[in-house]
Tab-separated table of C-alpha atoms and ligand atoms in Angstrom:
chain	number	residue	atom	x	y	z
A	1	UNK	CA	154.945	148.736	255.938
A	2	UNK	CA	157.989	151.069	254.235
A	3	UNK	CA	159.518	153.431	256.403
A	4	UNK	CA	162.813	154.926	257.334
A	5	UNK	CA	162.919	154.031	260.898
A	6	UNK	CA	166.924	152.500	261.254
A	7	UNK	CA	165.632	152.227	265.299
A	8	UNK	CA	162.226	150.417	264.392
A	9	UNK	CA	163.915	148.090	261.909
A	10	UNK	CA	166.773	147.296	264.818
A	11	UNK	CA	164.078	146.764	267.400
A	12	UNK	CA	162.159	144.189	264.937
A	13	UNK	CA	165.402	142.271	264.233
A	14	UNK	CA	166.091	142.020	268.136
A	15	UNK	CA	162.626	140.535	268.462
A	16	UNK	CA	163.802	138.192	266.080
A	17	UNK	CA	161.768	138.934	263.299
A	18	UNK	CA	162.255	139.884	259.889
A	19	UNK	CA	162.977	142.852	257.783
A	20	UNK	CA	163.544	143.734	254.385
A	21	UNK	CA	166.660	146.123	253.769
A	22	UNK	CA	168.599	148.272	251.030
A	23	UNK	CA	171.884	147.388	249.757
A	24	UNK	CA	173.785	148.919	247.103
A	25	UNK	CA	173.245	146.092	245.463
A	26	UNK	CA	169.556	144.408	245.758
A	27	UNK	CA	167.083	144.499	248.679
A	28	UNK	CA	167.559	141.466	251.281
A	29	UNK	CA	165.103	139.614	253.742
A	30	UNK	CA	166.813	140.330	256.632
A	31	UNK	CA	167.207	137.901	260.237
A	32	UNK	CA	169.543	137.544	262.884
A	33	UNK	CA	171.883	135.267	261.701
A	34	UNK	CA	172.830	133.555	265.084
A	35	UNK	CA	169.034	132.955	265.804
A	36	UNK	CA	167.689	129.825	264.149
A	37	UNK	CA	164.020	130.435	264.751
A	38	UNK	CA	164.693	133.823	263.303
A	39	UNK	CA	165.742	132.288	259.902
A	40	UNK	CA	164.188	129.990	259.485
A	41	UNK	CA	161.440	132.421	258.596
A	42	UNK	CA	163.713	133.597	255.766
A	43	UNK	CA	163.318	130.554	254.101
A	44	UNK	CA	159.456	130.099	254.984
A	45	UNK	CA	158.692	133.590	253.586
A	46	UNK	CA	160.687	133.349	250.856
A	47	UNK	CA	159.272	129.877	250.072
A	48	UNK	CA	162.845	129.026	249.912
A	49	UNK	CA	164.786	125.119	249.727
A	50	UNK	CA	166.813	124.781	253.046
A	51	UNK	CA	169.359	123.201	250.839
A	52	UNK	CA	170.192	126.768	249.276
A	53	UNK	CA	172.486	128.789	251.781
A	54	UNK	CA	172.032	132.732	252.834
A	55	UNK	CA	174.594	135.401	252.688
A	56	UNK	CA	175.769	136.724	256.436
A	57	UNK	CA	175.766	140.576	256.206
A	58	UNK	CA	178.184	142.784	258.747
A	59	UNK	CA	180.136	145.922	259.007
A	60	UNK	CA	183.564	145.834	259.190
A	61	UNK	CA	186.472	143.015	258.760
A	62	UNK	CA	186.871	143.069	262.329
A	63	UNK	CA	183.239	141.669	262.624
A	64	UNK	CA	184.273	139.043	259.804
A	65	UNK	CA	187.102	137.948	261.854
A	66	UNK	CA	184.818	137.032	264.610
A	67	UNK	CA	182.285	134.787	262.401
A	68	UNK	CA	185.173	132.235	260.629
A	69	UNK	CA	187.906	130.238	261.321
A	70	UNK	CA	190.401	132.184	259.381
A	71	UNK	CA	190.790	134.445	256.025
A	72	UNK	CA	193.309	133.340	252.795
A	73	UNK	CA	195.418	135.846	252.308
A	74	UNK	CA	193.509	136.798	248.295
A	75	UNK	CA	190.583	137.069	250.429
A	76	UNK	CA	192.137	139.953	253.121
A	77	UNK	CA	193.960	141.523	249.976
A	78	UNK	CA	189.765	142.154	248.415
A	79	UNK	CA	188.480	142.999	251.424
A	80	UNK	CA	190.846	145.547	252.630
A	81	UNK	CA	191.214	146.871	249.090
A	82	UNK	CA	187.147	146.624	247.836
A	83	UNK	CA	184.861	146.439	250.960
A	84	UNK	CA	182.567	147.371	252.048
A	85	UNK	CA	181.463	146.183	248.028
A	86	UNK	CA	179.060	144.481	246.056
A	87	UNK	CA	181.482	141.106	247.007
A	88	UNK	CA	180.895	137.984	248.772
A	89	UNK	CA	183.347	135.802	250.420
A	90	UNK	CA	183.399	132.105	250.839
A	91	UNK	CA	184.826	131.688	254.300
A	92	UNK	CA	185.603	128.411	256.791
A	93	UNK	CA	182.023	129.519	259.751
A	94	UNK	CA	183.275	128.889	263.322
A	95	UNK	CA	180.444	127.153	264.975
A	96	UNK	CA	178.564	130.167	265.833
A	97	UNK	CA	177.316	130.590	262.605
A	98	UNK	CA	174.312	128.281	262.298
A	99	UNK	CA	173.990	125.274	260.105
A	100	UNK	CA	171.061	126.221	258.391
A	101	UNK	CA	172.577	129.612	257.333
A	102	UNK	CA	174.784	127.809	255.167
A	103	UNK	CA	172.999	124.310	254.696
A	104	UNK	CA	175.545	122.326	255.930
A	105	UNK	CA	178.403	123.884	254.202
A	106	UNK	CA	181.765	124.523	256.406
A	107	UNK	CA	182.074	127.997	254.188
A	108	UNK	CA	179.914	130.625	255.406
A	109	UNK	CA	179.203	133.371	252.539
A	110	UNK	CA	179.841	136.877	253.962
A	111	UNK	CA	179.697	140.622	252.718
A	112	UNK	CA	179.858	143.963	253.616
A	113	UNK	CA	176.912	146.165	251.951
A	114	UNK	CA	178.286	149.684	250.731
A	115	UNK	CA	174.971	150.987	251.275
A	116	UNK	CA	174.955	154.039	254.400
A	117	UNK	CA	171.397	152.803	255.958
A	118	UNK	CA	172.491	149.269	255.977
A	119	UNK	CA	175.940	149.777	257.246
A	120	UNK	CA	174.202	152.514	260.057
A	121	UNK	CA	171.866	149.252	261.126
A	122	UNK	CA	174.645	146.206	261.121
A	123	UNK	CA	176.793	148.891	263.352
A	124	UNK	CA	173.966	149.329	265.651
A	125	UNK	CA	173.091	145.650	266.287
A	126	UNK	CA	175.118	143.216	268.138
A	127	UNK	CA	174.783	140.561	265.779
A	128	UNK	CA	175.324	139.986	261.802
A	129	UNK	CA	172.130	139.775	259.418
A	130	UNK	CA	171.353	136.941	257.187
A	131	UNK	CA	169.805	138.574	253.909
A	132	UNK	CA	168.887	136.708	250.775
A	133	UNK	CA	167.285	138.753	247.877
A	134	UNK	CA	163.771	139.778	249.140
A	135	UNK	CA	162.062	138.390	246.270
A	136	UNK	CA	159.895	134.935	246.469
A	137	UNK	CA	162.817	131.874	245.318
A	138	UNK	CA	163.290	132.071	241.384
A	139	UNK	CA	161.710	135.434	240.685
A	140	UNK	CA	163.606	138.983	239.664
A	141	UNK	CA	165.628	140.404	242.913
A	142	UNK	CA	164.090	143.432	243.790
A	143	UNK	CA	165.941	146.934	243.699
A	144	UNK	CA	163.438	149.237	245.472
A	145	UNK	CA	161.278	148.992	248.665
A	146	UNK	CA	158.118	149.221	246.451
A	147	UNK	CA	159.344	146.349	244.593
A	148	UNK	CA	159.250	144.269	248.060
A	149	UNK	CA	156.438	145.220	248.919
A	150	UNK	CA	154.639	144.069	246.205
A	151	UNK	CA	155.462	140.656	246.533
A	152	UNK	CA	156.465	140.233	250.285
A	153	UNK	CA	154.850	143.216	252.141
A	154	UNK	CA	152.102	141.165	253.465
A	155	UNK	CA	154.506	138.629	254.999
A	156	UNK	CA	156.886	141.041	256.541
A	157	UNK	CA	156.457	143.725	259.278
A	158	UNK	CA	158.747	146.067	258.050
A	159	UNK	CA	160.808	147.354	254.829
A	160	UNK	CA	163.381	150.012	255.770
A	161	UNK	CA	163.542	152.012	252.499
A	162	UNK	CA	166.916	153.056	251.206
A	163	UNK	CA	165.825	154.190	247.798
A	164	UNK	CA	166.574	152.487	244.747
A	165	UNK	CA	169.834	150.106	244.437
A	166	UNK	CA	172.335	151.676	243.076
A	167	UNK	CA	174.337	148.773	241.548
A	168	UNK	CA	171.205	146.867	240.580
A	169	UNK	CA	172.543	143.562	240.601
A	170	UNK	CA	173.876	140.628	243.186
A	171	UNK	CA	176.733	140.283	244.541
A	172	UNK	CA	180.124	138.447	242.803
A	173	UNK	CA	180.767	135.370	245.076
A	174	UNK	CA	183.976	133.911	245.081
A	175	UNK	CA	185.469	130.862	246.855
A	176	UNK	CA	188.932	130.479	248.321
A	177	UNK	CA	189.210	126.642	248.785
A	178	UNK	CA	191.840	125.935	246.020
A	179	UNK	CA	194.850	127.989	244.920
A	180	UNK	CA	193.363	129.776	241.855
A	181	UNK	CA	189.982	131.530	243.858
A	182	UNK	CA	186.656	130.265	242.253
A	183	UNK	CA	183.915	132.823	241.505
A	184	UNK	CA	180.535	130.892	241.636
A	185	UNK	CA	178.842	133.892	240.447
A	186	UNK	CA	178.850	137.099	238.491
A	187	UNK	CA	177.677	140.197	240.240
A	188	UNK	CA	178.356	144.083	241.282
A	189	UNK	CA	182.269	143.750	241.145
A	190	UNK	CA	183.818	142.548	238.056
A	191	UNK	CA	186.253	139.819	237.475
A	192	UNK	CA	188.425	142.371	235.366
A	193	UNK	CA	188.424	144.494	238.656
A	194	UNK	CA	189.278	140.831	241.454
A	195	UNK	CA	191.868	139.850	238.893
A	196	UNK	CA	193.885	143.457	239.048
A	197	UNK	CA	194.224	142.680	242.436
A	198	UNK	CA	194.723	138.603	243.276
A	199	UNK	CA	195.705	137.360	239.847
A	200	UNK	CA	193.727	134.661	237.659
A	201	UNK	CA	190.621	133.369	238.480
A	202	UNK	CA	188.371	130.569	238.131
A	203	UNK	CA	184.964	130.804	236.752
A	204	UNK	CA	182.394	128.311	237.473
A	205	UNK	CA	178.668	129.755	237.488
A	206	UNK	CA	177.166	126.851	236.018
A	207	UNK	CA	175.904	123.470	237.882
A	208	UNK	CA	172.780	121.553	237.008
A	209	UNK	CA	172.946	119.155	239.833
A	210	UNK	CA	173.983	119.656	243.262
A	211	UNK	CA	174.731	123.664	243.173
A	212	UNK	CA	176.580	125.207	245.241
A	213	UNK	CA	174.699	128.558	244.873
A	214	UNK	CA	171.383	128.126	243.893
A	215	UNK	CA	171.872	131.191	241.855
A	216	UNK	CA	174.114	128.737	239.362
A	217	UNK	CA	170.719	126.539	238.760
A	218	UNK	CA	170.208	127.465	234.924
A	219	UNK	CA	166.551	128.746	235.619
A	220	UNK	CA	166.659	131.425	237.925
A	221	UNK	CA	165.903	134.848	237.635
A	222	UNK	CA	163.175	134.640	235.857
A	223	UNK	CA	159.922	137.048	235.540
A	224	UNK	CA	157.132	135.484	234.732
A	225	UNK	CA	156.636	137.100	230.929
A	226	UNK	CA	158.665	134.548	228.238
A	227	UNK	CA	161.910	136.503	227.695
A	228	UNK	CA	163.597	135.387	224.209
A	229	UNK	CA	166.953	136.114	223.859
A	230	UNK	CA	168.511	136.468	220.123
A	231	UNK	CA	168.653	139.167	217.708
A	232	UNK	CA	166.024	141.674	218.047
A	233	UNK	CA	165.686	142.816	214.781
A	234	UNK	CA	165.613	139.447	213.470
A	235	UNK	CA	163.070	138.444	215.958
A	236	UNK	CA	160.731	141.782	215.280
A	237	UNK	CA	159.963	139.733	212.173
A	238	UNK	CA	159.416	135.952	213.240
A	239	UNK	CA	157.301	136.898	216.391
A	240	UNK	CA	155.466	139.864	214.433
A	241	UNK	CA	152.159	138.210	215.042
A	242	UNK	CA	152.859	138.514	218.822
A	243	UNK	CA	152.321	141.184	221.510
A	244	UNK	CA	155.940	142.063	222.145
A	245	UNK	CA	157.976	143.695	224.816
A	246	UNK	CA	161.454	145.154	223.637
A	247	UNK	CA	164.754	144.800	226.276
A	248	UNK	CA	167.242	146.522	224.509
A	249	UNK	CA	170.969	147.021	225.840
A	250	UNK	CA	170.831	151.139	223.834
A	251	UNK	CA	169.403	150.680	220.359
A	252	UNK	CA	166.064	152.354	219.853
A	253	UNK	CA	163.513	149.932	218.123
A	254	UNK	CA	160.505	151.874	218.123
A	255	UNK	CA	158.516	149.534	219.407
A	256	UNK	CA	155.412	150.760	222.101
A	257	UNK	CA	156.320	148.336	224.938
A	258	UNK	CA	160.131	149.063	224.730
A	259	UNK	CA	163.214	149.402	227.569
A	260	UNK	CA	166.392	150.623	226.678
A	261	UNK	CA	168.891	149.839	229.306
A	262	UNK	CA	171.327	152.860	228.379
A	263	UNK	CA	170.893	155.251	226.028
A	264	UNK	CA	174.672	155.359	226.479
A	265	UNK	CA	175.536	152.312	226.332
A	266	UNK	CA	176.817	152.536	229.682
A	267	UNK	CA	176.899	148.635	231.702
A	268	UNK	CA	176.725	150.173	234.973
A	269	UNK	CA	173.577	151.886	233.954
A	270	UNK	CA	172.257	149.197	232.218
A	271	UNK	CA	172.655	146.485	235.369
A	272	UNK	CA	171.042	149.735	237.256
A	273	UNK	CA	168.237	149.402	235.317
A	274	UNK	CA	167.833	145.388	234.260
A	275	UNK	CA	165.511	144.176	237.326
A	276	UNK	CA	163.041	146.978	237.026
A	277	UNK	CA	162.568	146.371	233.856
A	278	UNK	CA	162.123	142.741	234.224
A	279	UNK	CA	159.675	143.836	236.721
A	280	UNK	CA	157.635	146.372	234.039
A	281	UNK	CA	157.217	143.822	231.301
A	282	UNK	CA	155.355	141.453	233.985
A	283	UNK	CA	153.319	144.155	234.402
A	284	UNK	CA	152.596	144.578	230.459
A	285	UNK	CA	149.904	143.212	228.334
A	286	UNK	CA	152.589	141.284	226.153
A	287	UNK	CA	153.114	137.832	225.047
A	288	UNK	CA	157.308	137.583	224.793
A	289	UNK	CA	160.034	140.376	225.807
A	290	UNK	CA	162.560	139.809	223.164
A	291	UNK	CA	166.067	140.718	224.262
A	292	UNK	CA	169.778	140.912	223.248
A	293	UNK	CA	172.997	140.241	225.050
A	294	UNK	CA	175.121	143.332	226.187
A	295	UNK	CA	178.924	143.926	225.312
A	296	UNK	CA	180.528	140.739	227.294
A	297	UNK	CA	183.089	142.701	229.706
A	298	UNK	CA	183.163	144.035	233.153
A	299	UNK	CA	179.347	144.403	234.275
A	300	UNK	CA	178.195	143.246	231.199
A	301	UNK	CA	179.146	139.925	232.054
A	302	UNK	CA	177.123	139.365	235.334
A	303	UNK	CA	173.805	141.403	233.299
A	304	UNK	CA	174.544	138.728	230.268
A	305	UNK	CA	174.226	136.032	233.059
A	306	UNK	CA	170.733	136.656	234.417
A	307	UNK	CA	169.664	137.351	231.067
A	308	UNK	CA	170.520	133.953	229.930
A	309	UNK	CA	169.101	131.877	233.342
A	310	UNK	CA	165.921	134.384	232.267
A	311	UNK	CA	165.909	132.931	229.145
A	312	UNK	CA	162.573	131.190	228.403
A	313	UNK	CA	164.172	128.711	225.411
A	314	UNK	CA	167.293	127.258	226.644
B	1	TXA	O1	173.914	141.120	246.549
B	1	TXA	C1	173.620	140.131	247.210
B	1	TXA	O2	174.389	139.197	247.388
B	1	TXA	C2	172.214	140.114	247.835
B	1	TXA	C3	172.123	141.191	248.908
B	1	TXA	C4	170.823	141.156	249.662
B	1	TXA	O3	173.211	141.074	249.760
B	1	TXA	N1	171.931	138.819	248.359
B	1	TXA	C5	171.668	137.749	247.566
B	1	TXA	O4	171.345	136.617	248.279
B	1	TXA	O5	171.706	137.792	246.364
B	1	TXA	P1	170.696	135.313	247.618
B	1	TXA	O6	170.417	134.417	248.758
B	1	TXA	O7	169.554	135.696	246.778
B	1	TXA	O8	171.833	134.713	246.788
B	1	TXA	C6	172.953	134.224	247.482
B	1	TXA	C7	173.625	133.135	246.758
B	1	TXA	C8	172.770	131.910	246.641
B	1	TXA	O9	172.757	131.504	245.284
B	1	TXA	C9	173.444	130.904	247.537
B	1	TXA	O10	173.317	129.605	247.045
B	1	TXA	C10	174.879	131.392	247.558
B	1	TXA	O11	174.761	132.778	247.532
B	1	TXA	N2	175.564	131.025	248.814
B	1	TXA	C11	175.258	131.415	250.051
B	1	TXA	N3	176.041	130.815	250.942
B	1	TXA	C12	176.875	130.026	250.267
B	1	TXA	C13	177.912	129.131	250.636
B	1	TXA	N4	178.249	128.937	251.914
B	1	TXA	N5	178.567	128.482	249.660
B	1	TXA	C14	178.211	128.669	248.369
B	1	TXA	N6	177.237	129.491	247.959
B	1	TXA	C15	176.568	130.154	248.882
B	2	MG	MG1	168.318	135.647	245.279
């Protein structure tokens, strides 16, 4: 069921059970995170490997404090300067985060959503929430309550709709555990924007054994329609004998089963706008969405990511 019940939602996650919710940047299959039994529902309903760790949602740095052991100094200078933000923080748990949040690890991964509805619930419950995407493990995140429903409304009780995501994609999470920070993956906040405020970073999105966030595992992403990446006008040609869907980044091909990301050319509009069109061309009678990279800087680089774990020929 949607609704827009904050009270209904909070009285569910009391209970123990689960419930989708809005964030600015993708919906999240929500749990108490100090309340095993609670997730490990996440994982069941999300058909999800315990090895893969969830994000702990809350409210304020003051609530942060409470959940780890202590907070780097990089890591206080982006959260007091960014949050709440599309930005998640790899922090030493103290023991009353639970194991199976973060699958063994000693870093819990923590965020504040800058989304009004969710910050309105996480101030109104006495615990933190542990939200992966709501989508089923591997698929597109979803960036609207409709889009949860359709995959996970028959699992869930409850999907507290907050309209449509404004930032469209994940979260950047970044690690504090050497000297020079280590983002393990591109999201919402760019590196150009981290770096103006804590100096060089690391980069390391990519693992093929033994992740540390499943969203590094090179196939992940995905939506179910083969999505070629290349040069769209080259590929018009080779797959002409093909039932095509066109992802563009703001050139118009005039093709029938075409997305343009922005007109503009605008990144933020374009990550705004990349799951729900991932989510479209499922829906299409197509064999192969051909698409093309976007401009490599600031939000371009986290959209240039997913497109290339969606990639269908590695
Ligand atoms: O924007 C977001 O981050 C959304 C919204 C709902 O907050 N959440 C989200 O969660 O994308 P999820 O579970 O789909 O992706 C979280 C990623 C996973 O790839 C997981 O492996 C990684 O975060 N992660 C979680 N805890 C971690 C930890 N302790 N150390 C390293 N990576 C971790
Ligand atoms: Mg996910």
């Amino acid at each position: 069921m949607i609704g827009k019940d904050i009270k209904f939602a909070k009285k569910l996650l009391e209970e123990g059970k689960l419930v989708a919710i809005p964030t600015e940047t993708v919906y999240g299959l929500a749990a108490n995170a100090l309340d095993i039994q609670a997730v490990i529902q996440i994982f069941e309903v999300k058909n999800r490997p315990t090895f893969d760790p969830l994000i702990v949602h809350t409210h304020s740095l003051e609530k942060i404090k409470d959940l780890v052991l202590n907070i780097p100094k990089k890591a206080i200078l982006l959260a007091e300067k960014l949050m709440p933000a599309p930005l998640t923080l790899l922090l030493p748990k103290k023991n009353i985060i639970p194991d199976l949040v973060t699958s063994g690890l000693p870093d819990v991964a923590i965020r504040i959503p800058n989304h009004q509805i969710a910050l309105e619930l996480l101030k109104n419950l006495d615990f933190p929430l542990a939200a992966p995407s709501a989508n089923p493990f591997g698929y597109v995140s979803p960036t609207s309550a409709i889009h949860v429903e359709q995959q996970l409304g028959h699992k869930i009780p409850y999907i507290l709709d907050g309209g449509n995501c404004e930032i469209g994609i994940e979260s950047t999470i970044i690690g504090f555990q050497t000297d020079i920070p280590t983002v393990y993956r591109m999201g919402g906040i760019s590196i150009e924007i981290i770096e103006k405020i804590i100096g060089k970073v690391q980069i390391q999105t990519h693992s093929s054994s033994n992740p540390k966030a499943a969203g590094m595992l090179e196939s992940h992403y995905a939506p179910k329609k083969q999505l070629i990446l290349g040069n769209i006008e080259e590929m018009l040609d080779i797959y002409k004998d093909h039932k095509l869907g066109i992802l563009s980044f703001q050139k118009d091909f005039q093709q029938k089963n075409q997305i343009i990301l922005s007109k503009k050319g605008n990144l933020a509009q374009a990550a705004q706008h990349l799951f729900a069109a991932l989510r479209t061309f499922d829906s299409f009678d197509i064999d192969f969405i051909l698409a093309e990279l976007v401009p490599d800087l600031d939000l371009g680089r986290a959209i240039n990511d997913r497109l290339k774990r969606a990639n269908w020929k590695k």
